Coordinates of C-alpha atoms and ligand atoms in Angstrom, one line a residue:
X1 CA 0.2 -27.1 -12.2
X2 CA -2.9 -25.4 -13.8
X3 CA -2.6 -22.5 -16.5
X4 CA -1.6 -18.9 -15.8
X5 CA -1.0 -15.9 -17.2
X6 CA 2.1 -14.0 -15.6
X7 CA 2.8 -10.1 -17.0
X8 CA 6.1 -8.9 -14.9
X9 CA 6.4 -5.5 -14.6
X10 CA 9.7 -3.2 -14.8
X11 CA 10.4 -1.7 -12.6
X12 CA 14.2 -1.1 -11.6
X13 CA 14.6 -1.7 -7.7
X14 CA 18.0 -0.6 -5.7
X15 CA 17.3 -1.8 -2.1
X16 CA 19.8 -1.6 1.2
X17 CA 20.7 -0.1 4.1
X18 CA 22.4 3.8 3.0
X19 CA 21.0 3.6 -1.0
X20 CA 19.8 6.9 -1.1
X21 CA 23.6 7.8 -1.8
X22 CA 23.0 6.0 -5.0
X23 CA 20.5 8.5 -6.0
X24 CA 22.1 10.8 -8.2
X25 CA 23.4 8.2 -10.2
X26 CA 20.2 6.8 -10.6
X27 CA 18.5 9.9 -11.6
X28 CA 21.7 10.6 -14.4
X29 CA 20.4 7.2 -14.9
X30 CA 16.8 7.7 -16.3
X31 CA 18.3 10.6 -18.3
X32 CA 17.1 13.5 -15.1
X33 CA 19.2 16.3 -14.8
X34 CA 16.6 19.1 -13.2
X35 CA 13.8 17.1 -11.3
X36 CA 10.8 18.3 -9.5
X37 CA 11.1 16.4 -5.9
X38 CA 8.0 15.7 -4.0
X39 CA 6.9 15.2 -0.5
X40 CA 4.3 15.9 2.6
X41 CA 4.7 19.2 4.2
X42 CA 5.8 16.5 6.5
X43 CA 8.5 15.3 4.8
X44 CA 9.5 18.9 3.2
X45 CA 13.2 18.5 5.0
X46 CA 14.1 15.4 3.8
X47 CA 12.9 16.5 0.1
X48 CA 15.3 19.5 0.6
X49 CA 17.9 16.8 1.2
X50 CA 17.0 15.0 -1.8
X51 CA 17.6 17.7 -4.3
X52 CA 20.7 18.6 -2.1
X53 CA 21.6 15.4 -3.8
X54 CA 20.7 16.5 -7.2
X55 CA 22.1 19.9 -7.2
X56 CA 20.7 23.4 -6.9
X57 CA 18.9 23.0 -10.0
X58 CA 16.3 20.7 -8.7
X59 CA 13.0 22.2 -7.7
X60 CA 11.1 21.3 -4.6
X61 CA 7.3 20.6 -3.8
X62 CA 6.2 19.7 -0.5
X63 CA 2.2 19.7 -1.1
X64 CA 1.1 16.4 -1.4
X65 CA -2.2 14.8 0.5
X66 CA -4.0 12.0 0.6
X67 CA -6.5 10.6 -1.7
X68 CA -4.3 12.7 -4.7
X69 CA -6.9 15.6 -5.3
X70 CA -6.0 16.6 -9.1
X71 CA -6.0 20.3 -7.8
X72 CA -2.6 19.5 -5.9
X73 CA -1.5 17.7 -9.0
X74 CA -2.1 20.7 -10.7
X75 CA -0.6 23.0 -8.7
X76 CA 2.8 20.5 -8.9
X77 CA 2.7 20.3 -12.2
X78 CA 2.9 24.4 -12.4
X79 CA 5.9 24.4 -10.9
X80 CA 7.6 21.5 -12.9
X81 CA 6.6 23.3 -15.6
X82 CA 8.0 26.7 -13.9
X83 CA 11.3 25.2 -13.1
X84 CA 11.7 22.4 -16.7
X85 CA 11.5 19.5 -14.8
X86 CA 12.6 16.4 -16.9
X87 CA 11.8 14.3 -14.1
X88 CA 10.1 13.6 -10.5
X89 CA 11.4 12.4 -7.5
X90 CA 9.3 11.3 -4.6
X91 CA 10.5 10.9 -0.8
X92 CA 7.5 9.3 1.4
X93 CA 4.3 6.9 1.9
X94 CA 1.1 6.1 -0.4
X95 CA 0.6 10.2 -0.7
X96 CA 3.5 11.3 -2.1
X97 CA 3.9 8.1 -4.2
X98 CA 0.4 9.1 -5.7
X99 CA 1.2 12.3 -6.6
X100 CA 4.3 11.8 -8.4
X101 CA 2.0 9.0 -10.5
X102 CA -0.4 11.7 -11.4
X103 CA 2.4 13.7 -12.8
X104 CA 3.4 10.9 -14.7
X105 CA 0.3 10.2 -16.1
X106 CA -0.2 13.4 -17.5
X107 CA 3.4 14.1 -18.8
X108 CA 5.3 10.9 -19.1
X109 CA 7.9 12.0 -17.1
X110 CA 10.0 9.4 -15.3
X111 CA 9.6 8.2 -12.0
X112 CA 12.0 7.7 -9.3
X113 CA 10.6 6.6 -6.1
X114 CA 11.9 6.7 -2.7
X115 CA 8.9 4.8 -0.5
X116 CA 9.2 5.3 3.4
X117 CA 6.3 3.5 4.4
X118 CA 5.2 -0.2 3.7
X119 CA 2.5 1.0 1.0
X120 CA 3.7 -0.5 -1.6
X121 CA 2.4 2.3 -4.7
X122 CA 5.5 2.4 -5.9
X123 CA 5.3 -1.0 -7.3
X124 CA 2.2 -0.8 -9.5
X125 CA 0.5 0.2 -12.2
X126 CA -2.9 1.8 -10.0
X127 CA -3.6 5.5 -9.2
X128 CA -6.1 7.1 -7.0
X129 CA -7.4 10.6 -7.3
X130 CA -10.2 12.5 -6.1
X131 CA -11.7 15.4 -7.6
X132 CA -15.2 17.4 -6.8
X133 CA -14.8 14.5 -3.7
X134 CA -15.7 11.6 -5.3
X135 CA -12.4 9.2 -5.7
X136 CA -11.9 7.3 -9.4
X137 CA -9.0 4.8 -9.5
X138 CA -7.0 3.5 -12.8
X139 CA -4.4 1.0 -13.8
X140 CA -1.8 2.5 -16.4
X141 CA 1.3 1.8 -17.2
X142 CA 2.4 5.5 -17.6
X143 CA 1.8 5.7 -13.2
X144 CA 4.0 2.3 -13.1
X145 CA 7.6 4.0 -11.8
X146 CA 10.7 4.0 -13.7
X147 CA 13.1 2.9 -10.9
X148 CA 12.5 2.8 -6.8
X149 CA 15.1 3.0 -4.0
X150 CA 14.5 1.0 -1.3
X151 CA 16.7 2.7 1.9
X152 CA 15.8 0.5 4.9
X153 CA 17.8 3.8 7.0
X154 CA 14.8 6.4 6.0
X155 CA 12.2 4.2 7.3
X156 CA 13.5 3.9 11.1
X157 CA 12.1 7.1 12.0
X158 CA 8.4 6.1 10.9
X159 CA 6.7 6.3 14.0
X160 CA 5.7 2.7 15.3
X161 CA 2.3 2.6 15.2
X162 CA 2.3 4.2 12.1
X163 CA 4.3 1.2 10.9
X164 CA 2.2 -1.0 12.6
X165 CA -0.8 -0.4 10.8
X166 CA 1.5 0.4 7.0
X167 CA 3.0 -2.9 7.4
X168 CA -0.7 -4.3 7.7
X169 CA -2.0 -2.2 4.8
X170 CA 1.3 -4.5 3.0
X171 CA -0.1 -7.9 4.4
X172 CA -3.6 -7.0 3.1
X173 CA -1.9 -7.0 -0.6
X174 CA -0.4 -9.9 -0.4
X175 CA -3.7 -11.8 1.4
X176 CA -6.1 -10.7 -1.4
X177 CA -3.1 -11.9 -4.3
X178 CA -3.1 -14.9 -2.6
X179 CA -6.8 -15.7 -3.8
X180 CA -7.5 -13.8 -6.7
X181 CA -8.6 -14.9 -9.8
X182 CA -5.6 -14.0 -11.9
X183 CA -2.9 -14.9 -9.5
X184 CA -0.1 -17.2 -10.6
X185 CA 3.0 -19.1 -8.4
X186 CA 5.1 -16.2 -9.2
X187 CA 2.4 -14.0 -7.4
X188 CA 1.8 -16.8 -4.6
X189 CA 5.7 -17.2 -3.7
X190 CA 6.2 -13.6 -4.1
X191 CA 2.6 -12.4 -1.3
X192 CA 3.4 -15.6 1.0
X193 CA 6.9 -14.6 1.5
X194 CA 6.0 -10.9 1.4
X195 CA 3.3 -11.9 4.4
X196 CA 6.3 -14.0 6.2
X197 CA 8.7 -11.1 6.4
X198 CA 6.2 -8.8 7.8
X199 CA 5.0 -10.8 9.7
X200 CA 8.2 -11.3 11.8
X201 CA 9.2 -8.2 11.7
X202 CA 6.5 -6.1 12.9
X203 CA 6.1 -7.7 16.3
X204 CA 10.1 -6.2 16.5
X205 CA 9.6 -2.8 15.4
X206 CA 7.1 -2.6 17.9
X207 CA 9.1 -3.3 20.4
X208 CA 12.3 -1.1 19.2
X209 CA 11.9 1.0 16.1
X210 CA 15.2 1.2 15.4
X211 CA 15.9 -2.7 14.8
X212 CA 17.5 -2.6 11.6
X213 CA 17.5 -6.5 10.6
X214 CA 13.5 -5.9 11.6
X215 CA 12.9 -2.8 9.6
X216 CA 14.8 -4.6 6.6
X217 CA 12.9 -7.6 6.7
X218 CA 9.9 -5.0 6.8
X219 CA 10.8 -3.0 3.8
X220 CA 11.4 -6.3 2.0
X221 CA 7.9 -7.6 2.3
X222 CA 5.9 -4.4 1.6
X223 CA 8.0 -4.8 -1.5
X224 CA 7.0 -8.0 -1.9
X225 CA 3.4 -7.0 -0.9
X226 CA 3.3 -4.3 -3.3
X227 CA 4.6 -6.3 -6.7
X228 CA 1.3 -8.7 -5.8
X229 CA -0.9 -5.8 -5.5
X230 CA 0.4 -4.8 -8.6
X231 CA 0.1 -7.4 -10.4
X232 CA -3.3 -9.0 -9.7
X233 CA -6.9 -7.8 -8.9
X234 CA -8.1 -7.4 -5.4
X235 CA -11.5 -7.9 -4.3
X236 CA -13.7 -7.6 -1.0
X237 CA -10.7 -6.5 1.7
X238 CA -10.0 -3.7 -1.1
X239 CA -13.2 -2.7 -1.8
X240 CA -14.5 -2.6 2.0
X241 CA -11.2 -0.4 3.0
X242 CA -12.0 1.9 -0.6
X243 CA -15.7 2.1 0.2
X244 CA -15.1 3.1 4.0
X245 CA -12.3 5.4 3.4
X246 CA -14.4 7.4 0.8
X247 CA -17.2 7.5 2.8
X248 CA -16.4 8.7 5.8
X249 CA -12.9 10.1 5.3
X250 CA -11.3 6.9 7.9
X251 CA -7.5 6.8 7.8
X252 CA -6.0 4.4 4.8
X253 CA -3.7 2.2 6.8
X254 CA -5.8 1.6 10.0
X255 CA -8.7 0.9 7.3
X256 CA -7.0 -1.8 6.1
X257 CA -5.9 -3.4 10.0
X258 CA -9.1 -3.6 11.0
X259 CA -11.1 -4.8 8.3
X260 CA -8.4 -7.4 7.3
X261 CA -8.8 -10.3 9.8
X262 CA -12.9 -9.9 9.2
X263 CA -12.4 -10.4 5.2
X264 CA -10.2 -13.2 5.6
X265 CA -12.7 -14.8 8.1
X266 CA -15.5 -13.9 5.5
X267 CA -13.6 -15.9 2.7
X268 CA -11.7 -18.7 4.6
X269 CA -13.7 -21.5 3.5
X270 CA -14.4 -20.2 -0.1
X271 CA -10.3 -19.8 -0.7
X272 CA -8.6 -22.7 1.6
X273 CA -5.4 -23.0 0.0
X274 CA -4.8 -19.2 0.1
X275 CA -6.1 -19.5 4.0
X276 CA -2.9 -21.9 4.2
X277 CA -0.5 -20.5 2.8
X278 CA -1.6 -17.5 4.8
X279 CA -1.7 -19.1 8.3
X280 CA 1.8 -20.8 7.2
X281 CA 3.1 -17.4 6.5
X282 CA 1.8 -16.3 10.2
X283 CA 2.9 -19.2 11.8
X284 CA -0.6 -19.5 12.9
X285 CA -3.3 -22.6 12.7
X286 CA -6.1 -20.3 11.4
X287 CA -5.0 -17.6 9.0
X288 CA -8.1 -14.8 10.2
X289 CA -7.0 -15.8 13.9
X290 CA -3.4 -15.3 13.1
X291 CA -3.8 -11.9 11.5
X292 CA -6.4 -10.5 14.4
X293 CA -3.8 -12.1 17.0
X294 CA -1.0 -10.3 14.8
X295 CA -3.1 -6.7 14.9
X296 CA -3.3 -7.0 18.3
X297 CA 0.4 -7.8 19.5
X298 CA 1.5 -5.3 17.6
X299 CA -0.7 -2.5 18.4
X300 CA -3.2 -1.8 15.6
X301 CA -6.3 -0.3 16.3
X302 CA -9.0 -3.7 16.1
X303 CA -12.6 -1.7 15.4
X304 CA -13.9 1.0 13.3
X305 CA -14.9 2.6 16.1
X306 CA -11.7 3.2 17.2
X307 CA -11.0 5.3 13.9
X308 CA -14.0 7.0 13.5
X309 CA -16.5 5.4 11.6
X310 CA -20.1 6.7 12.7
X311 CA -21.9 3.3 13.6
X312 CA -25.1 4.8 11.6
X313 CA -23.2 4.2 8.6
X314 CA -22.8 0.3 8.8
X315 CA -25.7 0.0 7.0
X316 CA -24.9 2.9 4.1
X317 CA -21.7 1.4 3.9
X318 CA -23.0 -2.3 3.2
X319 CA -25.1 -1.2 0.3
X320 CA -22.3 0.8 -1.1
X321 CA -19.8 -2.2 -1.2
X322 CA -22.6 -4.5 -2.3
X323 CA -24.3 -2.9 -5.2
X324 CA -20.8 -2.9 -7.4
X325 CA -18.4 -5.2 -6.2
X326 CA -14.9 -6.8 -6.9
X327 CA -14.6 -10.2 -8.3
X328 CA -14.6 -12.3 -4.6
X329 CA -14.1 -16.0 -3.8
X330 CA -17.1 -15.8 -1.3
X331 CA -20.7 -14.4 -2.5
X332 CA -20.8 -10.7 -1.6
X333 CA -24.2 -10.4 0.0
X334 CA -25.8 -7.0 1.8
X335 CA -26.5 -9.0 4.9
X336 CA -23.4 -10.8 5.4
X337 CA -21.4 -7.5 4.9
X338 CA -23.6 -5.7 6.7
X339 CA -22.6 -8.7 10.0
X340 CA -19.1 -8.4 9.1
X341 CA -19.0 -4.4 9.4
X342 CA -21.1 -4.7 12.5
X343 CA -18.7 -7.0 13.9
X344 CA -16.1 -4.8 12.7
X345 CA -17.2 -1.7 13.5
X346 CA -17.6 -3.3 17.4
X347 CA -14.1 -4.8 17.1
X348 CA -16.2 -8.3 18.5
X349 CA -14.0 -11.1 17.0
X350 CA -15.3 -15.1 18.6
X351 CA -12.9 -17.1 20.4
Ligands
NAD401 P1 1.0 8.7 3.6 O1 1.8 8.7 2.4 O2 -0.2 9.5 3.6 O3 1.9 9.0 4.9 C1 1.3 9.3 6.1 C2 2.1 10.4 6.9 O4 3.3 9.8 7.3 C3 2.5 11.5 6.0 O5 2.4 12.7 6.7 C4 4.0 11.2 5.6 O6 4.7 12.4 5.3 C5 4.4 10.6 6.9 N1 5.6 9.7 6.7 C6 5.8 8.9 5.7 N2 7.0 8.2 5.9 C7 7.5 8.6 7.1 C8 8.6 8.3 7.8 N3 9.5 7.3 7.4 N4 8.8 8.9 9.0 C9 7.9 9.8 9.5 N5 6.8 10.1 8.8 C10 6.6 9.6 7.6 O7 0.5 7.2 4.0 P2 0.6 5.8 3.3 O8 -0.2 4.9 4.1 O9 2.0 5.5 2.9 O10 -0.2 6.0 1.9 C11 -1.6 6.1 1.8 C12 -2.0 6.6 0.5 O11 -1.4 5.7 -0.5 C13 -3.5 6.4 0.3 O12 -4.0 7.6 -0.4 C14 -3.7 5.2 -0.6 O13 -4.8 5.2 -1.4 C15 -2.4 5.2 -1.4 N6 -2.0 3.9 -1.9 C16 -2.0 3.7 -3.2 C17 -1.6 2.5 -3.7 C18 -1.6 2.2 -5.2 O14 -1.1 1.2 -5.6 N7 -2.0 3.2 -6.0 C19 -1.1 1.4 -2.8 C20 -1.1 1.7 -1.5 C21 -1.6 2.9 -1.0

């Protein structure tokens, strides 16, 4: 066994089938009595029936974005203050999880978080925001939510390929934990098995959404996915999907599914035993193989092309990833990234 270094983090989980009934209770819980509950304009109903939960008392907002652009923050923040919020829930993906965590940051208000995607911000310490467009990202243990409620019933309605392409974003986690430089075997059992569960239940949900032992299995391993993201660095996967995303405004999850099988190709041979335990997650005999095979069974756009990248901007894009990158096992070269994106962008994979 060689040395590690292993920091858990606390966070309270409730998961099941029907938990959000536990809500209240967990809310009286962190000591919130008049919470500011968050959402999509999306998701604006089901944060209606979250305070329902509370009591007239609590205050809605249904403005959160993307990319968590401190304007919105602001303007939720107004209204906590308006209405003496003591607390915020949020109801939804990445988005809404984001926002509530730049709340947080700025007033140390607890957290209680009810995920509906396969994200996995709710379990760490990292927030994203953008302001003036440019997009600065920070670790903190002020964003890291008080408690989460895992209800396996809220997700069924996320469309499928929606949870295709989420439940990829999860694996991607859990792939770069598997080789990063501070991982640990807490971290390796927790993104191997995180990996597995997705990985057998996504081809499922595909084919019936509402397949509850599938969808539970799901839930379980983006929230296995997202303790390894928050508990280790990433570094090229990451830093290609951040770099992409910002540059030409391409859609978070189906970042991640098509770049994912390319990166894991690009560091096979630099991290085998990850590209193992990988490929024994999968079931598969090469773990990049596996994960494009995986991608394409269950739906997930396989180019960046496909989701709008202009192909004049491989080469932008290659400098941009290059000139400061993560920690990687494999050297980060312009050329070689540049081949990957071109491969990427083209959605060519070899046989
Ligand atoms: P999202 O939160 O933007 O959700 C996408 C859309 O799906 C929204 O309109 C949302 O309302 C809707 N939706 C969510 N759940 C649904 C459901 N069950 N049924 C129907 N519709 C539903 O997308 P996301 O992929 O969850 O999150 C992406 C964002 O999260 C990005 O900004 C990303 O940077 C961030 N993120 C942050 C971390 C972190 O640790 N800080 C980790 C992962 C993602």
């Amino acid at each position: 066994m060689e040395d590690f270094v292993y920091t858990g983090l606390a966070t309270r989980v409730i998961f099941g089938t029907g938990t959000l009934k536990q809500l209240a209770d967990e809310a009286k819980r962190l000591g919130m009595s008049r919470p500011l509950v968050l959402s999509t304009p999306h998701q604006r109903s089901e944060a209606e029936r979250v305070a329902g939960l509370i009591g007239p008392q609590a205050a809605v907002f249904s403005g959160a974005v993307m990319h968590t652009p401190v304007e919105v923050t602001m303007e939720a923040m107004k209204v906590a203050a308006e209405a003496g919020a003591d607390g915020v829930i949020a109801i939804g993906g990445g988005s809404t999880t984001g926002l509530s965590k730049a709340i947080a940051l700025r007033t140390d208000l607890p957290q209680l978080i009810v995920p509906t995607t396969y994200a996995g911000s709710e379990m760490t310490p990292i927030l994203g925001q953008t302001e003036n467009g440019s997009k600065t990202t920070l670790r903190d243990n002020r964003v890291l939510p008080e408690t989460v409620i895992y209800d396996v019933s809220l997700t069924s309605g996320l469309p499928v390929g929606l949870s295709a392409v989420s439940g990829l974003n999860a694996i991607a986690h859990a792939v770069e934990a598997l080789y990063a430089r501070d991982r640990n075997p807490v971290t390796d059992l927790m993104a191997e098995d995180g990996i597995r569960a997705l990985a057998r239940a996504l081809p499922r949900i595909g084919r019936d959404g509402l397949d509850v032992e599938a969808r539970s299995d799901a839930l379980y391993g983006a929230w296995l996915c997202g303790i390894s993201l928050g508990c280790v660095g990433m570094a090229l996967h990451h830093k290609l999907c951040h770099t992409l995303g910002g540059m030409f405004d391409l859609p978070h999850a189906e970042t991640h599914s098509v770049i994912l099988p390319y990166v894991m190709r690009y560091n096979m041979q630099a991290a085998p035993d990850a590209a193992q335990k990988v490929a024994r997650a999968l079931r598969a005999d090469n773990a990049a193989t596996g994960l494009r095979n995986l991608a394409q069974e269950i739906g997930a756009p396989l180019s960046l092309a496909q989701i709008g990248m202009p192909a004049e901007g491989i080469g932008t894009a290659a400098i941009e990833a290059t000139s400061n990158p993560y920690w990687n096992p494999a050297p980060v070269t312009e050329p070689a990234i540049r081949a990957l994106l071109t491969d990427a962008f083209d959605g060519v994979w070899p046989d």
